[in-house]
CSV table of N, CA, C and O in Angstrom, one decimal:
chain,number,residue,atom,x,y,z
A,145,GLN,N,55.2,-40.5,-22.2
A,145,GLN,CA,56.1,-40.5,-23.4
A,145,GLN,C,55.4,-39.8,-24.5
A,145,GLN,O,54.2,-40.0,-24.7
A,146,VAL,N,56.1,-38.9,-25.1
A,146,VAL,CA,55.5,-38.1,-26.2
A,146,VAL,C,56.5,-38.3,-27.4
A,146,VAL,O,57.7,-38.2,-27.3
A,147,GLN,N,55.9,-38.6,-28.6
A,147,GLN,CA,56.7,-38.6,-29.8
A,147,GLN,C,56.2,-37.5,-30.7
A,147,GLN,O,55.0,-37.3,-30.9
A,148,LEU,N,57.2,-36.8,-31.3
A,148,LEU,CA,56.9,-35.6,-32.0
A,148,LEU,C,57.4,-35.8,-33.5
A,148,LEU,O,58.6,-36.3,-33.7
A,149,VAL,N,56.7,-35.3,-34.4
A,149,VAL,CA,57.0,-35.4,-35.8
A,149,VAL,C,56.8,-34.1,-36.5
A,149,VAL,O,55.6,-33.6,-36.5
A,150,GLU,N,57.9,-33.4,-37.0
A,150,GLU,CA,57.8,-32.1,-37.6
A,150,GLU,C,57.5,-32.3,-39.2
A,150,GLU,O,57.9,-33.4,-39.7
A,151,SER,N,56.9,-31.3,-39.8
A,151,SER,CA,56.8,-31.3,-41.2
A,151,SER,C,56.6,-29.9,-41.7
A,151,SER,O,56.5,-29.0,-40.8
A,152,GLY,N,56.7,-29.7,-43.0
A,152,GLY,CA,56.5,-28.3,-43.5
A,152,GLY,C,57.8,-27.6,-43.9
A,152,GLY,O,57.7,-26.5,-44.5
A,153,GLY,N,58.9,-28.1,-43.6
A,153,GLY,CA,60.1,-27.4,-44.1
A,153,GLY,C,60.3,-27.5,-45.6
A,153,GLY,O,59.6,-28.2,-46.3
A,154,GLY,N,61.3,-26.7,-46.0
A,154,GLY,CA,61.6,-26.7,-47.5
A,154,GLY,C,62.5,-25.6,-47.9
A,154,GLY,O,63.1,-24.9,-47.0
A,155,LEU,N,62.5,-25.3,-49.2
A,155,LEU,CA,63.3,-24.3,-49.7
A,155,LEU,C,62.4,-23.1,-50.1
A,155,LEU,O,61.4,-23.3,-50.8
A,156,VAL,N,62.8,-21.9,-49.7
A,156,VAL,CA,61.9,-20.7,-50.0
A,156,VAL,C,62.9,-19.5,-50.2
A,156,VAL,O,64.0,-19.5,-49.7
A,157,GLN,N,62.4,-18.6,-51.0
A,157,GLN,CA,63.2,-17.4,-51.3
A,157,GLN,C,63.1,-16.4,-50.1
A,157,GLN,O,62.1,-16.4,-49.4
A,158,ALA,N,64.1,-15.6,-50.0
A,158,ALA,CA,64.0,-14.6,-48.9
A,158,ALA,C,62.8,-13.7,-49.1
A,158,ALA,O,62.4,-13.4,-50.2
A,159,GLY,N,62.1,-13.4,-48.0
A,159,GLY,CA,60.9,-12.7,-48.0
A,159,GLY,C,59.6,-13.6,-48.1
A,159,GLY,O,58.5,-13.1,-47.9
A,160,GLY,N,59.8,-14.8,-48.3
A,160,GLY,CA,58.7,-15.8,-48.4
A,160,GLY,C,58.3,-16.3,-47.0
A,160,GLY,O,58.8,-15.9,-46.0
A,161,SER,N,57.4,-17.3,-47.1
A,161,SER,CA,56.8,-17.8,-45.8
A,161,SER,C,56.8,-19.3,-45.9
A,161,SER,O,56.7,-19.9,-46.9
A,162,LEU,N,56.8,-19.9,-44.7
A,162,LEU,CA,56.6,-21.3,-44.5
A,162,LEU,C,55.8,-21.5,-43.2
A,162,LEU,O,55.9,-20.7,-42.3
A,163,ARG,N,55.1,-22.6,-43.2
A,163,ARG,CA,54.4,-23.0,-41.9
A,163,ARG,C,54.8,-24.4,-41.5
A,163,ARG,O,54.6,-25.4,-42.3
A,164,LEU,N,55.5,-24.5,-40.4
A,164,LEU,CA,55.9,-25.8,-39.8
A,164,LEU,C,54.8,-26.3,-38.9
A,164,LEU,O,54.1,-25.6,-38.2
A,165,SER,N,54.7,-27.7,-39.0
A,165,SER,CA,53.8,-28.3,-38.1
A,165,SER,C,54.5,-29.4,-37.3
A,165,SER,O,55.5,-29.9,-37.7
A,166,CYS,N,54.0,-29.6,-36.1
A,166,CYS,CA,54.6,-30.7,-35.2
A,166,CYS,C,53.4,-31.4,-34.6
A,166,CYS,O,52.7,-30.8,-33.8
A,167,THR,N,53.3,-32.7,-34.9
A,167,THR,CA,52.2,-33.5,-34.4
A,167,THR,C,52.8,-34.5,-33.4
A,167,THR,O,53.8,-35.1,-33.6
A,168,ALA,N,52.0,-34.5,-32.3
A,168,ALA,CA,52.5,-35.3,-31.1
A,168,ALA,C,51.6,-36.6,-31.0
A,168,ALA,O,50.4,-36.5,-31.2
A,169,SER,N,52.2,-37.6,-30.5
A,169,SER,CA,51.4,-38.8,-30.2
A,169,SER,C,51.1,-38.8,-28.7
A,169,SER,O,51.7,-38.0,-27.9
A,170,GLY,N,50.1,-39.5,-28.3
A,170,GLY,CA,49.8,-39.5,-26.9
A,170,GLY,C,48.6,-38.7,-26.6
A,170,GLY,O,48.3,-37.8,-27.3
A,171,ARG,N,47.9,-39.0,-25.4
A,171,ARG,CA,46.7,-38.3,-25.1
A,171,ARG,C,46.9,-37.1,-24.2
A,171,ARG,O,46.0,-36.4,-23.8
A,172,THR,N,48.2,-36.8,-23.8
A,172,THR,CA,48.4,-35.8,-22.8
A,172,THR,C,49.1,-34.6,-23.4
A,172,THR,O,49.7,-33.8,-22.7
A,173,PHE,N,49.0,-34.4,-24.7
A,173,PHE,CA,49.7,-33.3,-25.4
A,173,PHE,C,49.3,-32.0,-24.8
A,173,PHE,O,50.2,-31.1,-24.6
A,174,SER,N,48.1,-31.8,-24.4
A,174,SER,CA,47.7,-30.5,-23.8
A,174,SER,C,48.3,-30.1,-22.5
A,174,SER,O,48.2,-29.0,-22.1
A,175,SER,N,48.9,-31.1,-21.9
A,175,SER,CA,49.6,-30.8,-20.6
A,175,SER,C,51.0,-30.4,-20.7
A,175,SER,O,51.6,-30.0,-19.7
A,176,TYR,N,51.5,-30.3,-21.9
A,176,TYR,CA,52.9,-29.9,-22.1
A,176,TYR,C,53.0,-28.5,-22.7
A,176,TYR,O,52.3,-28.1,-23.6
A,177,GLY,N,54.1,-27.8,-22.2
A,177,GLY,CA,54.5,-26.6,-22.9
A,177,GLY,C,55.3,-27.1,-24.1
A,177,GLY,O,55.9,-28.1,-24.2
A,178,MET,N,55.2,-26.3,-25.2
A,178,MET,CA,55.9,-26.6,-26.4
A,178,MET,C,56.8,-25.5,-26.9
A,178,MET,O,56.5,-24.3,-26.7
A,179,GLY,N,57.9,-25.9,-27.5
A,179,GLY,CA,58.8,-24.9,-28.1
A,179,GLY,C,59.3,-25.3,-29.4
A,179,GLY,O,59.3,-26.5,-29.8
A,180,TRP,N,59.8,-24.3,-30.1
A,180,TRP,CA,60.5,-24.5,-31.4
A,180,TRP,C,61.9,-24.0,-31.2
A,180,TRP,O,62.1,-22.9,-30.7
A,181,PHE,N,62.9,-24.8,-31.6
A,181,PHE,CA,64.3,-24.5,-31.6
A,181,PHE,C,64.8,-24.7,-33.0
A,181,PHE,O,64.2,-25.3,-33.9
A,182,ARG,N,66.0,-24.1,-33.2
A,182,ARG,CA,66.6,-24.3,-34.6
A,182,ARG,C,68.1,-24.4,-34.4
A,182,ARG,O,68.7,-23.8,-33.5
A,183,GLN,N,68.7,-25.0,-35.4
A,183,GLN,CA,70.2,-25.2,-35.4
A,183,GLN,C,70.7,-25.0,-36.8
A,183,GLN,O,70.4,-25.8,-37.7
A,184,ALA,N,71.5,-24.0,-36.9
A,184,ALA,CA,72.1,-23.7,-38.2
A,184,ALA,C,73.5,-24.4,-38.3
A,184,ALA,O,74.0,-24.8,-37.3
A,185,PRO,N,74.0,-24.7,-39.5
A,185,PRO,CA,75.2,-25.4,-39.7
A,185,PRO,C,76.4,-24.7,-38.9
A,185,PRO,O,76.6,-23.5,-39.0
A,186,GLY,N,77.1,-25.5,-38.1
A,186,GLY,CA,78.2,-25.0,-37.4
A,186,GLY,C,77.9,-24.1,-36.1
A,186,GLY,O,78.7,-23.6,-35.5
A,187,LYS,N,76.6,-24.1,-35.8
A,187,LYS,CA,76.1,-23.3,-34.6
A,187,LYS,C,75.4,-24.2,-33.6
A,187,LYS,O,74.9,-25.3,-34.0
A,188,GLU,N,75.3,-23.7,-32.4
A,188,GLU,CA,74.5,-24.4,-31.4
A,188,GLU,C,73.0,-24.2,-31.6
A,188,GLU,O,72.6,-23.3,-32.2
A,189,ARG,N,72.3,-25.2,-31.1
A,189,ARG,CA,70.9,-25.1,-31.1
A,189,ARG,C,70.4,-23.9,-30.3
A,189,ARG,O,70.8,-23.6,-29.2
A,190,GLU,N,69.4,-23.1,-30.9
A,190,GLU,CA,69.0,-22.0,-30.2
A,190,GLU,C,67.4,-21.9,-30.2
A,190,GLU,O,66.7,-22.5,-31.0
A,191,PHE,N,67.0,-21.3,-29.1
A,191,PHE,CA,65.5,-21.1,-28.9
A,191,PHE,C,64.9,-20.2,-30.0
A,191,PHE,O,65.5,-19.2,-30.3
A,192,ALA,N,63.7,-20.5,-30.4
A,192,ALA,CA,63.0,-19.6,-31.4
A,192,ALA,C,61.7,-19.1,-30.8
A,192,ALA,O,61.4,-17.9,-30.8
A,193,ALA,N,60.9,-20.0,-30.3
A,193,ALA,CA,59.5,-19.7,-29.8
A,193,ALA,C,59.0,-20.7,-28.9
A,193,ALA,O,59.4,-21.9,-28.9
A,194,LEU,N,58.1,-20.3,-28.0
A,194,LEU,CA,57.5,-21.2,-27.1
A,194,LEU,C,56.0,-20.9,-26.8
A,194,LEU,O,55.6,-19.7,-27.1
A,195,ILE,N,55.2,-21.9,-26.4
A,195,ILE,CA,53.8,-21.6,-26.1
A,195,ILE,C,53.4,-22.5,-25.0
A,195,ILE,O,53.8,-23.6,-24.8
A,196,SER,N,52.5,-21.9,-24.1
A,196,SER,CA,52.0,-22.6,-22.9
A,196,SER,C,51.0,-23.7,-23.3
A,196,SER,O,50.5,-23.7,-24.5
A,197,TRP,N,50.5,-24.5,-22.4
A,197,TRP,CA,49.6,-25.6,-22.7
A,197,TRP,C,48.3,-25.1,-23.3
A,197,TRP,O,47.7,-25.7,-24.1
A,198,SER,N,47.9,-23.9,-22.8
A,198,SER,CA,46.6,-23.4,-23.3
A,198,SER,C,46.7,-22.5,-24.6
A,198,SER,O,45.7,-22.2,-25.2
A,199,GLY,N,48.0,-22.2,-24.9
A,199,GLY,CA,48.2,-21.3,-26.0
A,199,GLY,C,48.1,-19.8,-25.6
A,199,GLY,O,48.3,-18.9,-26.4
A,200,GLY,N,47.8,-19.6,-24.3
A,200,GLY,CA,47.6,-18.2,-23.8
A,200,GLY,C,48.9,-17.4,-23.6
A,200,GLY,O,48.9,-16.2,-23.7
A,201,ASN,N,50.0,-18.1,-23.5
A,201,ASN,CA,51.3,-17.5,-23.3
A,201,ASN,C,52.2,-17.9,-24.4
A,201,ASN,O,52.4,-19.1,-24.6
A,202,THR,N,52.8,-16.9,-25.0
A,202,THR,CA,53.9,-17.2,-26.0
A,202,THR,C,55.1,-16.3,-25.8
A,202,THR,O,55.0,-15.2,-25.1
A,203,TYR,N,56.2,-16.7,-26.3
A,203,TYR,CA,57.4,-15.9,-26.2
A,203,TYR,C,58.3,-16.2,-27.4
A,203,TYR,O,58.3,-17.3,-27.9
A,204,TYR,N,59.0,-15.2,-27.8
A,204,TYR,CA,59.8,-15.3,-29.0
A,204,TYR,C,61.2,-14.8,-28.8
A,204,TYR,O,61.5,-13.9,-28.1
A,205,ALA,N,62.2,-15.4,-29.5
A,205,ALA,CA,63.5,-14.9,-29.5
A,205,ALA,C,63.5,-13.6,-30.3
A,205,ALA,O,62.7,-13.4,-31.2
A,206,ASP,N,64.4,-12.6,-29.9
A,206,ASP,CA,64.4,-11.3,-30.6
A,206,ASP,C,64.6,-11.5,-32.1
A,206,ASP,O,64.1,-10.7,-32.9
A,207,SER,N,65.3,-12.5,-32.5
A,207,SER,CA,65.7,-12.7,-33.9
A,207,SER,C,64.5,-13.0,-34.8
A,207,SER,O,64.5,-12.8,-36.0
A,208,VAL,N,63.4,-13.5,-34.1
A,208,VAL,CA,62.2,-13.9,-34.9
A,208,VAL,C,61.0,-13.1,-34.6
A,208,VAL,O,59.9,-13.3,-35.2
A,209,LYS,N,61.0,-12.3,-33.5
A,209,LYS,CA,59.9,-11.6,-33.0
A,209,LYS,C,59.3,-10.7,-34.1
A,209,LYS,O,60.1,-10.0,-34.8
A,210,GLY,N,58.0,-10.7,-34.3
A,210,GLY,CA,57.3,-9.9,-35.3
A,210,GLY,C,57.3,-10.6,-36.7
A,210,GLY,O,56.6,-10.1,-37.6
A,211,ARG,N,58.0,-11.7,-36.9
A,211,ARG,CA,58.0,-12.4,-38.1
A,211,ARG,C,57.4,-13.8,-38.0
A,211,ARG,O,56.8,-14.4,-38.9
A,212,PHE,N,57.7,-14.5,-36.8
A,212,PHE,CA,57.2,-15.8,-36.6
A,212,PHE,C,56.0,-15.8,-35.6
A,212,PHE,O,56.0,-15.0,-34.7
A,213,THR,N,55.1,-16.8,-35.8
A,213,THR,CA,54.0,-16.9,-34.8
A,213,THR,C,53.8,-18.4,-34.5
A,213,THR,O,53.7,-19.2,-35.4
A,214,ILE,N,53.8,-18.7,-33.2
A,214,ILE,CA,53.6,-20.0,-32.7
A,214,ILE,C,52.2,-20.2,-32.3
A,214,ILE,O,51.6,-19.2,-31.7
A,215,SER,N,51.6,-21.3,-32.5
A,215,SER,CA,50.2,-21.6,-32.1
A,215,SER,C,50.1,-23.1,-31.9
A,215,SER,O,51.0,-23.8,-32.3
A,216,ARG,N,49.0,-23.5,-31.3
A,216,ARG,CA,48.7,-24.9,-31.1
A,216,ARG,C,47.2,-25.2,-31.2
A,216,ARG,O,46.4,-24.4,-30.9
A,217,ASP,N,47.0,-26.5,-31.6
A,217,ASP,CA,45.6,-27.0,-31.6
A,217,ASP,C,45.6,-28.3,-30.8
A,217,ASP,O,46.0,-29.3,-31.3
A,218,ASN,N,45.2,-28.2,-29.6
A,218,ASN,CA,45.3,-29.3,-28.7
A,218,ASN,C,44.3,-30.5,-29.1
A,218,ASN,O,44.6,-31.6,-28.8
A,219,ALA,N,43.3,-30.1,-29.8
A,219,ALA,CA,42.4,-31.2,-30.3
A,219,ALA,C,43.0,-32.0,-31.4
A,219,ALA,O,42.7,-33.2,-31.6
A,220,LYS,N,44.0,-31.4,-32.1
A,220,LYS,CA,44.7,-32.2,-33.1
A,220,LYS,C,46.1,-32.5,-32.7
A,220,LYS,O,46.9,-33.0,-33.5
A,221,ASN,N,46.5,-32.3,-31.4
A,221,ASN,CA,47.8,-32.6,-30.9
A,221,ASN,C,48.9,-32.0,-31.8
A,221,ASN,O,49.9,-32.7,-32.1
A,222,THR,N,48.7,-30.8,-32.2
A,222,THR,CA,49.7,-30.2,-33.2
A,222,THR,C,50.0,-28.8,-32.7
A,222,THR,O,49.2,-28.0,-32.2
A,223,VAL,N,51.3,-28.4,-32.9
A,223,VAL,CA,51.8,-27.1,-32.7
A,223,VAL,C,52.4,-26.6,-34.0
A,223,VAL,O,52.9,-27.4,-34.8
A,224,PHE,N,52.2,-25.3,-34.3
A,224,PHE,CA,52.6,-24.7,-35.6
A,224,PHE,C,53.6,-23.6,-35.4
A,224,PHE,O,53.6,-23.0,-34.3
A,225,LEU,N,54.4,-23.4,-36.4
A,225,LEU,CA,55.2,-22.2,-36.4
A,225,LEU,C,55.1,-21.5,-37.8
A,225,LEU,O,55.5,-22.1,-38.8
A,226,GLN,N,54.3,-20.4,-37.8
A,226,GLN,CA,54.2,-19.7,-39.1
A,226,GLN,C,55.4,-18.7,-39.2
A,226,GLN,O,55.6,-17.9,-38.3
A,227,MET,N,56.1,-18.8,-40.3
A,227,MET,CA,57.3,-18.0,-40.5
A,227,MET,C,57.1,-17.2,-41.7
A,227,MET,O,56.9,-17.7,-42.8
A,228,ASN,N,57.1,-15.9,-41.5
A,228,ASN,CA,57.0,-14.9,-42.5
A,228,ASN,C,58.2,-14.1,-42.7
A,228,ASN,O,59.1,-14.0,-41.8
A,229,SER,N,58.3,-13.4,-43.8
A,229,SER,CA,59.5,-12.5,-44.1
A,229,SER,C,60.8,-13.2,-43.8
A,229,SER,O,61.7,-12.7,-43.1
A,230,LEU,N,60.9,-14.4,-44.3
A,230,LEU,CA,62.1,-15.2,-44.0
A,230,LEU,C,63.4,-14.6,-44.6
A,230,LEU,O,63.4,-13.9,-45.6
A,231,LYS,N,64.4,-14.8,-43.8
A,231,LYS,CA,65.7,-14.3,-44.2
A,231,LYS,C,66.7,-15.4,-44.4
A,231,LYS,O,66.5,-16.5,-43.8
A,232,ALA,N,67.8,-15.2,-45.0
A,232,ALA,CA,68.8,-16.2,-45.2
A,232,ALA,C,69.3,-16.8,-43.9
A,232,ALA,O,69.6,-18.0,-43.8
A,233,GLU,N,69.4,-15.9,-42.9
A,233,GLU,CA,69.9,-16.3,-41.6
A,233,GLU,C,68.9,-17.2,-40.8
A,233,GLU,O,69.2,-17.7,-39.7
A,234,ASP,N,67.7,-17.4,-41.4
A,234,ASP,CA,66.7,-18.3,-40.8
A,234,ASP,C,67.0,-19.7,-41.2
A,234,ASP,O,66.4,-20.7,-40.7
A,235,THR,N,67.9,-19.9,-42.1
A,235,THR,CA,68.2,-21.3,-42.6
A,235,THR,C,68.8,-22.1,-41.4
A,235,THR,O,69.7,-21.7,-40.8
A,236,ALA,N,68.1,-23.2,-41.2
A,236,ALA,CA,68.5,-24.1,-40.1
A,236,ALA,C,67.6,-25.4,-40.1
A,236,ALA,O,66.6,-25.4,-40.9
A,237,VAL,N,67.9,-26.3,-39.3
A,237,VAL,CA,67.0,-27.4,-39.0
A,237,VAL,C,66.2,-27.0,-37.8
A,237,VAL,O,66.7,-26.5,-36.8
A,238,TYR,N,64.9,-27.1,-38.0
A,238,TYR,CA,63.9,-26.6,-36.9
A,238,TYR,C,63.4,-27.9,-36.2
A,238,TYR,O,63.0,-28.8,-36.8
A,239,TYR,N,63.4,-27.8,-34.9
A,239,TYR,CA,63.0,-28.8,-34.0
A,239,TYR,C,61.8,-28.4,-33.1
A,239,TYR,O,61.9,-27.3,-32.6
A,240,CYS,N,60.8,-29.2,-33.0
A,240,CYS,CA,59.8,-28.9,-31.9
A,240,CYS,C,60.2,-29.8,-30.7
A,240,CYS,O,60.8,-30.8,-30.8
A,241,ALA,N,59.8,-29.3,-29.6
A,241,ALA,CA,60.1,-30.0,-28.3
A,241,ALA,C,59.0,-29.8,-27.3
A,241,ALA,O,58.3,-28.8,-27.3
A,242,ALA,N,58.9,-30.8,-26.4
A,242,ALA,CA,57.9,-30.7,-25.4
A,242,ALA,C,58.5,-30.7,-24.0
A,242,ALA,O,59.5,-31.4,-23.7
A,243,THR,N,57.9,-29.9,-23.1
A,243,THR,CA,58.4,-29.8,-21.7
A,243,THR,C,57.3,-30.0,-20.8
A,243,THR,O,56.2,-29.6,-21.0
A,244,ILE,N,57.6,-30.5,-19.6
A,244,ILE,CA,56.6,-30.7,-18.6
A,244,ILE,C,56.2,-29.4,-17.9
A,244,ILE,O,55.2,-29.3,-17.2
A,245,TYR,N,56.9,-28.3,-18.2
A,245,TYR,CA,56.6,-27.0,-17.7
A,245,TYR,C,55.5,-26.5,-18.6
A,245,TYR,O,55.8,-26.0,-19.6
A,246,SER,N,54.2,-26.6,-18.2
A,246,SER,CA,53.1,-26.3,-19.0
A,246,SER,C,52.7,-24.8,-19.1
A,246,SER,O,52.1,-24.4,-20.1
A,247,ASP,N,53.1,-24.0,-18.1
A,247,ASP,CA,52.6,-22.6,-18.1
A,247,ASP,C,53.8,-21.7,-18.2
A,247,ASP,O,53.9,-20.9,-19.1
A,248,ARG,N,54.7,-21.7,-17.2
A,248,ARG,CA,55.9,-20.9,-17.3
A,248,ARG,C,57.0,-21.7,-18.1
A,248,ARG,O,57.8,-22.4,-17.6
A,249,ILE,N,56.9,-21.5,-19.4
A,249,ILE,CA,57.7,-22.4,-20.3
A,249,ILE,C,59.1,-21.9,-20.4
A,249,ILE,O,59.4,-20.7,-20.6
A,250,PRO,N,60.1,-22.8,-20.2
A,250,PRO,CA,61.5,-22.3,-20.2
A,250,PRO,C,62.0,-22.2,-21.6
A,250,PRO,O,61.5,-22.7,-22.6
A,251,ARG,N,63.1,-21.4,-21.7
A,251,ARG,CA,63.7,-21.2,-23.0
A,251,ARG,C,64.9,-22.1,-23.2
A,251,ARG,O,65.5,-22.2,-24.3
A,252,SER,N,65.3,-22.8,-22.1
A,252,SER,CA,66.5,-23.6,-22.1
A,252,SER,C,66.2,-25.0,-22.7
A,252,SER,O,65.3,-25.7,-22.3
A,253,ALA,N,66.9,-25.4,-23.7
A,253,ALA,CA,66.7,-26.6,-24.4
A,253,ALA,C,66.8,-27.8,-23.4
A,253,ALA,O,66.2,-28.9,-23.6
A,254,GLY,N,67.7,-27.7,-22.4
A,254,GLY,CA,67.9,-28.8,-21.5
A,254,GLY,C,66.7,-29.1,-20.7
A,254,GLY,O,66.6,-30.2,-20.1
A,255,LEU,N,65.7,-28.2,-20.6
A,255,LEU,CA,64.4,-28.5,-19.8
A,255,LEU,C,63.3,-29.1,-20.7
A,255,LEU,O,62.2,-29.2,-20.2
A,256,TYR,N,63.6,-29.4,-21.9
A,256,TYR,CA,62.7,-30.1,-22.8
A,256,TYR,C,63.0,-31.6,-22.9
A,256,TYR,O,64.1,-31.9,-23.3
A,257,ALA,N,62.1,-32.4,-22.6
A,257,ALA,CA,62.4,-33.8,-22.5
A,257,ALA,C,62.2,-34.6,-23.8
A,257,ALA,O,62.8,-35.6,-24.0
A,258,TYR,N,61.3,-34.1,-24.6
A,258,TYR,CA,61.0,-34.8,-25.9
A,258,TYR,C,61.2,-33.9,-27.1
A,258,TYR,O,60.9,-32.7,-27.1
A,259,TRP,N,61.8,-34.5,-28.1
A,259,TRP,CA,62.2,-33.8,-29.3
A,259,TRP,C,61.8,-34.5,-30.6
A,259,TRP,O,61.8,-35.7,-30.6
A,260,GLY,N,61.5,-33.7,-31.6
A,260,GLY,CA,61.2,-34.3,-32.9
A,260,GLY,C,62.5,-34.5,-33.6
A,260,GLY,O,63.6,-34.2,-33.1
A,261,GLN,N,62.4,-35.0,-34.8
A,261,GLN,CA,63.6,-35.4,-35.6
A,261,GLN,C,64.2,-34.2,-36.4
A,261,GLN,O,65.3,-34.2,-36.9
A,262,GLY,N,63.4,-33.1,-36.5
A,262,GLY,CA,63.8,-31.9,-37.2
A,262,GLY,C,63.4,-31.8,-38.6
A,262,GLY,O,63.1,-32.9,-39.3
A,263,THR,N,63.2,-30.6,-39.1
A,263,THR,CA,62.8,-30.4,-40.5
A,263,THR,C,63.7,-29.2,-41.0
A,263,THR,O,63.9,-28.2,-40.3
A,264,GLN,N,64.2,-29.4,-42.2
A,264,GLN,CA,65.1,-28.4,-42.8
A,264,GLN,C,64.4,-27.3,-43.4
A,264,GLN,O,63.5,-27.5,-44.2
A,265,VAL,N,64.8,-26.1,-43.1
A,265,VAL,CA,64.3,-24.9,-43.7
A,265,VAL,C,65.5,-24.2,-44.3
A,265,VAL,O,66.5,-23.9,-43.7
A,266,THR,N,65.4,-23.9,-45.6
A,266,THR,CA,66.5,-23.3,-46.3
A,266,THR,C,65.9,-22.0,-47.0
A,266,THR,O,65.0,-22.1,-47.8
A,267,VAL,N,66.5,-20.9,-46.7
A,267,VAL,CA,66.1,-19.6,-47.3
A,267,VAL,C,67.2,-19.1,-48.2
A,267,VAL,O,68.3,-18.9,-47.8
A,268,SER,N,66.8,-19.0,-49.5
A,268,SER,CA,67.8,-18.5,-50.5
A,268,SER,C,67.7,-17.0,-50.6
A,268,SER,O,66.6,-16.4,-50.6
A,269,SER,N,68.9,-16.4,-50.7
A,269,SER,CA,68.9,-14.9,-50.8
A,269,SER,C,69.0,-14.4,-52.2
A,269,SER,O,69.1,-15.2,-53.2
């Protein structure tokens, strides 16, 4: 069982930056692949970024590639999402999630067993 708690969301102007954190409970955090997803009002939840258990493999949605960076600190049971050059269309609730697929991390939300409660990111234009 893994419990996830996100933090770091807020209101930022377009072009600004935010850093989201997701802290996990449990001693097996390093065995999970981790992902960040987001859901804008009236839209389905979509994949944003993922990272393997070691941090050696990462993958990004085209919409965030080059602007967002996912990383993790297994010693602190935390995964991060650094978001730069934010745009109004990045406005969404951001969720972190854990999957048992630790190396070949899936992009499908259905393959993630554990989810945080979400943190709101609002980008004003």
